[in-house]
């Protein structure tokens, strides 16, 4: 796990982090890219613009949850 220095926890005390597999793939990015997660902009995230672009592409290409719903 890799955390942003000023955003370690959310208001529910959940850990905010980038999760990586042993091969270096970022799970956060993979889930957003495949339409199973969306970026949240209430906390600083250095990858936010990248995640927003990936989410827009997933929605446009009807990947993951976007196959069955338009917005989540």
XYZ file of N, CA and C in Angstrom:
216
model
N 0.837 -1.186 0.000
C 0.000 0.000 0.000
C 0.875 1.239 0.000
N 0.455 2.227 -0.765
C 1.146 3.519 -0.794
C 0.099 4.574 -0.481
N 0.416 5.455 0.499
C -0.540 6.472 0.910
C -0.080 7.869 0.525
N -1.050 8.766 0.299
C -0.763 10.182 0.101
C -0.422 10.744 1.493
N 0.666 11.485 1.627
C 1.116 11.950 2.942
C 0.075 12.676 3.785
N -0.799 13.477 3.172
C -1.751 14.270 3.968
C -3.142 13.650 4.027
N -3.328 12.495 3.437
C -4.639 11.845 3.434
C -4.494 10.365 3.761
N -4.351 10.075 5.022
C -4.141 8.695 5.430
C -5.451 7.964 5.716
N -6.467 8.698 6.185
C -7.750 8.096 6.548
C -8.893 8.983 6.072
N -10.058 8.384 5.829
C -11.238 9.187 5.513
C -12.019 9.451 6.795
N -13.181 10.093 6.678
C -13.941 10.468 7.879
C -14.480 9.261 8.636
N -14.486 8.086 8.017
C -14.928 6.856 8.673
C -13.747 6.038 9.186
N -12.561 6.649 9.171
C -11.325 6.041 9.638
C -10.840 4.885 8.754
N -11.265 4.889 7.481
C -10.786 3.880 6.528
C -9.465 4.357 5.929
N -8.565 3.441 5.703
C -7.278 3.758 5.106
C -7.447 4.164 3.647
N -6.847 5.287 3.277
C -6.819 5.743 1.891
C -5.446 5.392 1.330
N -5.423 4.624 0.248
C -4.128 4.193 -0.281
C -4.255 3.695 -1.711
N -3.114 3.623 -2.360
C -2.994 2.958 -3.654
C -2.545 1.533 -3.332
N -3.245 0.561 -3.880
C -2.907 -0.847 -3.626
C -2.250 -1.427 -4.873
N -1.092 -2.049 -4.685
C -0.340 -2.613 -5.801
C -0.173 -4.121 -5.648
N -0.253 -4.809 -6.771
C 0.041 -6.232 -6.813
C 1.556 -6.421 -6.845
N 2.012 -7.621 -6.617
C 3.452 -7.882 -6.583
C 4.136 -7.574 -7.914
N 3.385 -7.584 -9.018
C 3.968 -7.271 -10.328
C 3.924 -5.774 -10.654
N 3.484 -4.944 -9.689
C 3.478 -3.502 -9.863
C 2.188 -2.919 -10.405
N 1.210 -3.753 -10.735
C -0.065 -3.252 -11.243
C -0.854 -2.620 -10.091
N -1.389 -1.429 -10.338
C -2.175 -0.711 -9.333
C -3.623 -1.214 -9.383
N -4.081 -1.791 -8.299
C -5.441 -2.341 -8.233
C -6.476 -1.226 -8.387
N -6.222 -0.072 -7.783
C -7.147 1.058 -7.897
C -7.389 1.389 -9.370
N -6.299 1.548 -10.113
C -6.385 1.904 -11.524
C -7.091 0.812 -12.328
N -6.770 -0.432 -12.042
C -7.366 -1.558 -12.756
C -8.884 -1.604 -12.545
N -9.334 -1.371 -11.323
C -10.771 -1.405 -11.040
C -11.508 -0.258 -11.723
N -10.914 0.931 -11.723
C -11.531 2.081 -12.388
C -11.558 1.868 -13.894
N -10.449 1.430 -14.447
C -10.332 1.215 -15.893
C -11.333 0.189 -16.412
N -11.656 -0.790 -15.565
C -12.579 -1.845 -15.971
C -14.022 -1.603 -15.531
N -14.303 -0.420 -14.974
C -15.664 -0.025 -14.646
C -16.226 -0.598 -13.359
N -15.353 -0.978 -12.428
C -15.825 -1.539 -11.160
C -15.562 -0.632 -9.966
N -15.028 0.553 -10.226
C -14.796 1.557 -9.181
C -14.817 2.919 -9.861
N -14.964 3.959 -9.067
C -14.936 5.309 -9.619
C -14.078 6.191 -8.728
N -13.464 7.219 -9.301
C -12.632 8.107 -8.492
C -13.492 8.985 -7.590
N -12.973 9.282 -6.434
C -13.660 10.103 -5.443
C -12.828 11.363 -5.248
N -13.396 12.525 -5.447
C -12.614 13.758 -5.426
C -12.703 14.559 -4.131
N -13.179 13.978 -3.058
C -13.278 14.710 -1.793
C -11.941 14.775 -1.060
N -10.989 13.935 -1.462
C -9.670 13.910 -0.844
C -8.619 14.077 -1.929
N -7.498 14.696 -1.575
C -6.424 14.864 -2.544
C -5.943 13.497 -3.018
N -5.741 13.408 -4.310
C -5.237 12.186 -4.923
C -4.394 12.618 -6.115
N -3.118 12.337 -6.097
C -2.251 12.772 -7.185
C -2.621 12.125 -8.515
N -3.357 11.032 -8.482
C -3.771 10.326 -9.692
C -5.198 10.662 -10.134
N -5.824 11.661 -9.501
C -7.236 11.944 -9.762
C -7.544 12.192 -11.234
N -6.773 13.042 -11.903
C -7.089 13.332 -13.305
C -6.954 12.079 -14.168
N -5.953 11.263 -13.914
C -5.797 9.991 -14.625
C -6.991 9.081 -14.342
N -7.388 8.985 -13.078
C -8.519 8.124 -12.703
C -9.821 8.622 -13.328
N -10.002 9.947 -13.398
C -11.214 10.490 -14.022
C -11.251 10.152 -15.513
N -10.110 10.245 -16.176
C -10.046 9.874 -17.592
C -10.364 8.395 -17.794
N -9.801 7.543 -16.941
C -10.069 6.104 -17.042
C -11.550 5.801 -16.801
N -12.150 6.484 -15.834
C -13.568 6.276 -15.531
C -14.442 6.723 -16.704
N -14.092 7.842 -17.322
C -14.849 8.313 -18.479
C -14.765 7.329 -19.638
N -13.597 6.761 -19.855
C -13.430 5.762 -20.919
C -14.230 4.499 -20.606
N -14.216 4.070 -19.350
C -14.981 2.883 -18.951
C -16.471 3.110 -19.176
N -16.951 4.296 -18.813
C -18.365 4.626 -19.006
C -18.697 4.668 -20.499
N -17.851 5.329 -21.277
C -18.061 5.447 -22.716
C -18.086 4.064 -23.397
N -17.207 3.173 -22.944
C -17.100 1.845 -23.550
C -17.979 0.792 -22.860
N -18.794 1.260 -21.902
C -19.737 0.393 -21.176
C -19.053 -0.842 -20.587
N -17.978 -0.584 -19.861
C -17.234 -1.658 -19.196
C -17.773 -1.872 -17.786
N -17.608 -3.076 -17.280
C -17.953 -3.389 -15.904
C -19.389 -3.059 -15.557
N -19.566 -2.293 -14.487
C -20.910 -1.925 -14.035
C -21.645 -1.056 -15.041
N -20.891 -0.365 -15.897
C -21.521 0.480 -16.911
C -22.230 -0.339 -17.991
N -22.042 -1.632 -18.001
C -22.798 -2.492 -18.928
C -24.272 -2.521 -18.534
N -24.524 -2.405 -17.232
C -25.900 -2.564 -16.751
C -26.531 -1.285 -16.224
N -25.705 -0.280 -15.924
C -26.235 1.006 -15.434
C -25.456 2.143 -16.101
N -26.041 3.327 -16.102
C -25.375 4.471 -16.729
C -24.508 5.244 -15.742
N -24.875 5.195 -14.462
C -24.161 5.975 -13.460
C -24.197 5.219 -12.137
N -23.083 5.259 -11.425
C -23.055 4.706 -10.064
C -22.198 5.570 -9.199
